[in-house]
Amino acid sequence: MKVTVIVRLKPAILDPQGKTIQHSLEQMGFSEVKDVRIGKIIELNVEGEDEPTVRARAEEFSHKLLANPLMESFEIAVDGR
Amino acid sequence: MKVTVIVRLKPAILDPQGKTIQHSLEQMGFSEVKDVRIGKIIELNVEGEDEPTVRARAEEFSHKLLANPLMESFEIAVDGR
């Protein structure tokens, strides 16, 4: 099954990379861009019989490896849902 | 308007960071994970009156700054569409 994990910085955490991109865009003439946040999208192919098991395993490995729970939150989709 | 840009490595491009994550997951007991690809998700707040204009501007700045057209492809959503 296709698993997609989106990892975002929590809202209270500053995003210097996003700020840099916003600043570059402004200098390039895209001054209508007011806020930029950068996250990760991790796309995995996961073997498994049923969606609830695959989702539960994905929750587990996302928490343990893909996201830093202190600074990041994550969101999981299995086969697009 | 809320603009989301997803930047992925093109399929032909190797993803060593993805391979490393797959290997780590395997060592942690998640051997059902068979393929891992890492991309970026950039979420922007863009001022603008109408969706087609905002989308066209987003195409332009994604091509110019957010993605490397040689190695990456990108996908844009405006207000979730």
mmCIF file of C-alpha atoms in Angstrom:
data_model
loop_
_atom_site.group_PDB
_atom_site.id
_atom_site.type_symbol
_atom_site.label_atom_id
_atom_site.label_comp_id
_atom_site.label_asym_id
_atom_site.label_seq_id
_atom_site.Cartn_x
_atom_site.Cartn_y
_atom_site.Cartn_z
ATOM 1 C CA MET A 1 0.000 0.000 0.000
ATOM 2 C CA LYS A 2 1.078 3.558 -0.648
ATOM 3 C CA VAL A 3 1.655 5.472 2.578
ATOM 4 C CA THR A 4 2.224 9.230 2.607
ATOM 5 C CA VAL A 5 3.523 10.938 5.729
ATOM 6 C CA ILE A 6 3.576 14.732 5.871
ATOM 7 C CA VAL A 7 5.799 16.161 8.577
ATOM 8 C CA ARG A 8 5.373 19.807 9.510
ATOM 9 C CA LEU A 9 7.018 22.045 12.063
ATOM 10 C CA LYS A 10 4.620 22.830 14.880
ATOM 11 C CA PRO A 11 3.088 26.320 14.541
ATOM 12 C CA ALA A 12 5.068 27.723 17.495
ATOM 13 C CA ILE A 13 8.420 26.678 15.970
ATOM 14 C CA LEU A 14 10.264 29.252 13.833
ATOM 15 C CA ASP A 15 11.082 28.220 10.265
ATOM 16 C CA PRO A 16 14.272 30.014 9.124
ATOM 17 C CA GLN A 17 14.372 28.097 5.828
ATOM 18 C CA GLY A 18 10.826 29.261 5.085
ATOM 19 C CA LYS A 19 11.777 32.856 5.958
ATOM 20 C CA THR A 20 14.743 32.656 3.578
ATOM 21 C CA ILE A 21 12.523 31.450 0.750
ATOM 22 C CA GLN A 22 9.982 34.195 1.457
ATOM 23 C CA HIS A 23 12.763 36.784 1.367
ATOM 24 C CA SER A 24 14.155 35.401 -1.917
ATOM 25 C CA LEU A 25 10.686 35.411 -3.480
ATOM 26 C CA GLU A 26 10.190 39.017 -2.407
ATOM 27 C CA GLN A 27 13.467 40.019 -4.040
ATOM 28 C CA MET A 28 12.399 38.215 -7.205
ATOM 29 C CA GLY A 29 9.194 40.279 -7.344
ATOM 30 C CA PHE A 30 6.787 37.871 -5.636
ATOM 31 C CA SER A 31 5.908 40.252 -2.819
ATOM 32 C CA GLU A 32 2.382 38.795 -2.575
ATOM 33 C CA VAL A 33 3.853 35.767 -0.752
ATOM 34 C CA LYS A 34 3.303 36.533 2.919
ATOM 35 C CA ASP A 35 4.238 33.381 4.795
ATOM 36 C CA VAL A 36 6.241 30.266 3.928
ATOM 37 C CA ARG A 37 6.576 27.056 5.916
ATOM 38 C CA ILE A 38 8.634 24.065 4.808
ATOM 39 C CA GLY A 39 7.805 20.469 5.635
ATOM 40 C CA LYS A 40 8.693 16.999 4.466
ATOM 41 C CA ILE A 41 6.634 14.534 2.489
ATOM 42 C CA ILE A 42 7.719 10.918 2.846
ATOM 43 C CA GLU A 43 6.183 8.432 0.411
ATOM 44 C CA LEU A 44 6.532 4.765 1.297
ATOM 45 C CA ASN A 45 5.528 1.486 -0.224
ATOM 46 C CA VAL A 46 4.377 -0.704 2.666
ATOM 47 C CA GLU A 47 3.411 -4.366 2.356
ATOM 48 C CA GLY A 48 0.358 -5.394 4.323
ATOM 49 C CA GLU A 49 -3.006 -7.088 4.034
ATOM 50 C CA ASP A 50 -5.309 -4.498 5.533
ATOM 51 C CA GLU A 51 -5.442 -0.734 5.820
ATOM 52 C CA PRO A 52 -5.881 -0.447 9.628
ATOM 53 C CA THR A 53 -2.731 -2.510 10.292
ATOM 54 C CA VAL A 54 -0.673 -0.576 7.760
ATOM 55 C CA ARG A 55 -1.934 2.710 9.207
ATOM 56 C CA ALA A 56 -1.117 1.642 12.777
ATOM 57 C CA ARG A 57 2.411 0.589 11.765
ATOM 58 C CA ALA A 58 2.863 3.876 9.899
ATOM 59 C CA GLU A 59 1.780 5.831 13.006
ATOM 60 C CA GLU A 60 4.366 3.890 14.976
ATOM 61 C CA PHE A 61 7.335 4.379 12.649
ATOM 62 C CA SER A 62 6.430 8.020 11.993
ATOM 63 C CA HIS A 63 6.455 8.702 15.718
ATOM 64 C CA LYS A 64 9.683 6.770 16.271
ATOM 65 C CA LEU A 65 11.727 7.855 13.263
ATOM 66 C CA LEU A 66 10.190 10.286 10.780
ATOM 67 C CA ALA A 67 9.080 13.131 13.041
ATOM 68 C CA ASN A 68 10.626 14.788 16.052
ATOM 69 C CA PRO A 69 7.628 14.915 18.412
ATOM 70 C CA LEU A 70 9.010 17.936 20.263
ATOM 71 C CA MET A 71 9.086 20.163 17.196
ATOM 72 C CA GLU A 72 7.060 18.457 14.503
ATOM 73 C CA SER A 73 3.631 17.011 13.892
ATOM 74 C CA PHE A 74 2.758 14.437 11.257
ATOM 75 C CA GLU A 75 -0.229 13.378 9.182
ATOM 76 C CA ILE A 76 -0.649 9.980 7.502
ATOM 77 C CA ALA A 77 -2.582 8.917 4.414
ATOM 78 C CA VAL A 78 -2.878 5.298 3.266
ATOM 79 C CA ASP A 79 -3.718 4.878 -0.418
ATOM 80 C CA GLY A 80 -4.688 8.545 -0.560
ATOM 81 C CA ARG A 81 -7.125 8.415 2.405
ATOM 82 C CA MET B 1 -4.955 32.087 -0.495
ATOM 83 C CA LYS B 2 -3.250 28.993 0.785
ATOM 84 C CA VAL B 3 -0.843 27.525 -1.764
ATOM 85 C CA THR B 4 0.760 24.111 -1.300
ATOM 86 C CA VAL B 5 3.687 23.070 -3.462
ATOM 87 C CA ILE B 6 4.902 19.478 -3.314
ATOM 88 C CA VAL B 7 8.385 18.958 -4.741
ATOM 89 C CA ARG B 8 9.478 15.399 -5.522
ATOM 90 C CA LEU B 9 12.618 13.922 -6.995
ATOM 91 C CA LYS B 10 11.971 12.645 -10.508
ATOM 92 C CA PRO B 11 11.548 8.838 -10.593
ATOM 93 C CA ALA B 12 14.887 8.296 -12.345
ATOM 94 C CA ILE B 13 16.815 10.155 -9.623
ATOM 95 C CA LEU B 14 18.251 8.116 -6.765
ATOM 96 C CA ASP B 15 17.161 9.090 -3.250
ATOM 97 C CA PRO B 16 19.945 8.255 -0.773
ATOM 98 C CA GLN B 17 18.087 9.894 2.137
ATOM 99 C CA GLY B 18 15.077 7.684 1.395
ATOM 100 C CA LYS B 19 17.314 4.605 1.245
ATOM 101 C CA THR B 20 18.798 5.499 4.630
ATOM 102 C CA ILE B 21 15.351 5.809 6.178
ATOM 103 C CA GLN B 22 14.276 2.492 4.646
ATOM 104 C CA HIS B 23 17.381 0.840 6.073
ATOM 105 C CA SER B 24 16.789 2.340 9.533
ATOM 106 C CA LEU B 25 13.159 1.203 9.492
ATOM 107 C CA GLU B 26 14.240 -2.303 8.548
ATOM 108 C CA GLN B 27 16.668 -2.402 11.470
ATOM 109 C CA MET B 28 13.884 -1.218 13.776
ATOM 110 C CA GLY B 29 11.686 -4.133 12.685
ATOM 111 C CA PHE B 30 9.631 -2.416 9.961
ATOM 112 C CA SER B 31 10.753 -4.752 7.200
ATOM 113 C CA GLU B 32 7.412 -4.373 5.393
ATOM 114 C CA VAL B 33 8.550 -0.954 4.179
ATOM 115 C CA LYS B 34 9.856 -1.576 0.668
ATOM 116 C CA ASP B 35 10.503 1.812 -0.844
ATOM 117 C CA VAL B 36 10.939 5.302 0.589
ATOM 118 C CA ARG B 37 11.127 8.613 -1.279
ATOM 119 C CA ILE B 38 11.541 11.990 0.388
ATOM 120 C CA GLY B 39 10.126 15.215 -0.937
ATOM 121 C CA LYS B 40 9.384 18.726 0.270
ATOM 122 C CA ILE B 41 6.070 20.339 1.010
ATOM 123 C CA ILE B 42 6.075 24.133 0.910
ATOM 124 C CA GLU B 43 3.005 25.887 2.295
ATOM 125 C CA LEU B 44 2.594 29.540 1.395
ATOM 126 C CA ASN B 45 0.134 32.273 2.118
ATOM 127 C CA VAL B 46 -0.281 34.212 -1.121
ATOM 128 C CA GLU B 47 -2.306 37.408 -1.497
ATOM 129 C CA GLY B 48 -4.414 37.624 -4.624
ATOM 130 C CA GLU B 49 -7.926 38.212 -5.901
ATOM 131 C CA ASP B 50 -8.502 35.165 -8.051
ATOM 132 C CA GLU B 51 -7.387 31.553 -8.120
ATOM 133 C CA PRO B 52 -6.077 31.412 -11.740
ATOM 134 C CA THR B 53 -3.707 34.349 -11.147
ATOM 135 C CA VAL B 54 -2.436 32.948 -7.857
ATOM 136 C CA ARG B 55 -1.945 29.532 -9.469
ATOM 137 C CA ALA B 56 -0.052 31.026 -12.431
ATOM 138 C CA ARG B 57 2.233 33.000 -10.099
ATOM 139 C CA ALA B 58 2.803 29.872 -7.989
ATOM 140 C CA GLU B 59 3.759 27.902 -11.131
ATOM 141 C CA GLU B 60 6.221 30.646 -11.960
ATOM 142 C CA PHE B 61 7.946 30.886 -8.561
ATOM 143 C CA SER B 62 7.961 27.105 -8.114
ATOM 144 C CA HIS B 63 9.740 26.705 -11.423
ATOM 145 C CA LYS B 64 12.177 29.549 -10.698
ATOM 146 C CA LEU B 65 12.992 28.923 -7.049
ATOM 147 C CA LEU B 66 11.357 25.980 -5.281
ATOM 148 C CA ALA B 67 12.180 23.083 -7.603
ATOM 149 C CA ASN B 68 15.269 22.164 -9.573
ATOM 150 C CA PRO B 69 13.725 21.322 -12.956
ATOM 151 C CA LEU B 70 16.574 18.963 -13.855
ATOM 152 C CA MET B 71 15.992 16.651 -10.893
ATOM 153 C CA GLU B 72 12.620 17.518 -9.424
ATOM 154 C CA SER B 73 8.990 17.848 -10.398
ATOM 155 C CA PHE B 74 6.370 19.862 -8.565
ATOM 156 C CA GLU B 75 2.636 19.867 -8.006
ATOM 157 C CA ILE B 76 0.572 22.871 -6.885
ATOM 158 C CA ALA B 77 -2.696 23.109 -4.973
ATOM 159 C CA VAL B 78 -4.497 26.400 -4.322
ATOM 160 C CA ASP B 79 -6.909 26.306 -1.371
ATOM 161 C CA GLY B 80 -6.731 22.506 -1.411
ATOM 162 C CA ARG B 81 -7.601 22.095 -5.137
#
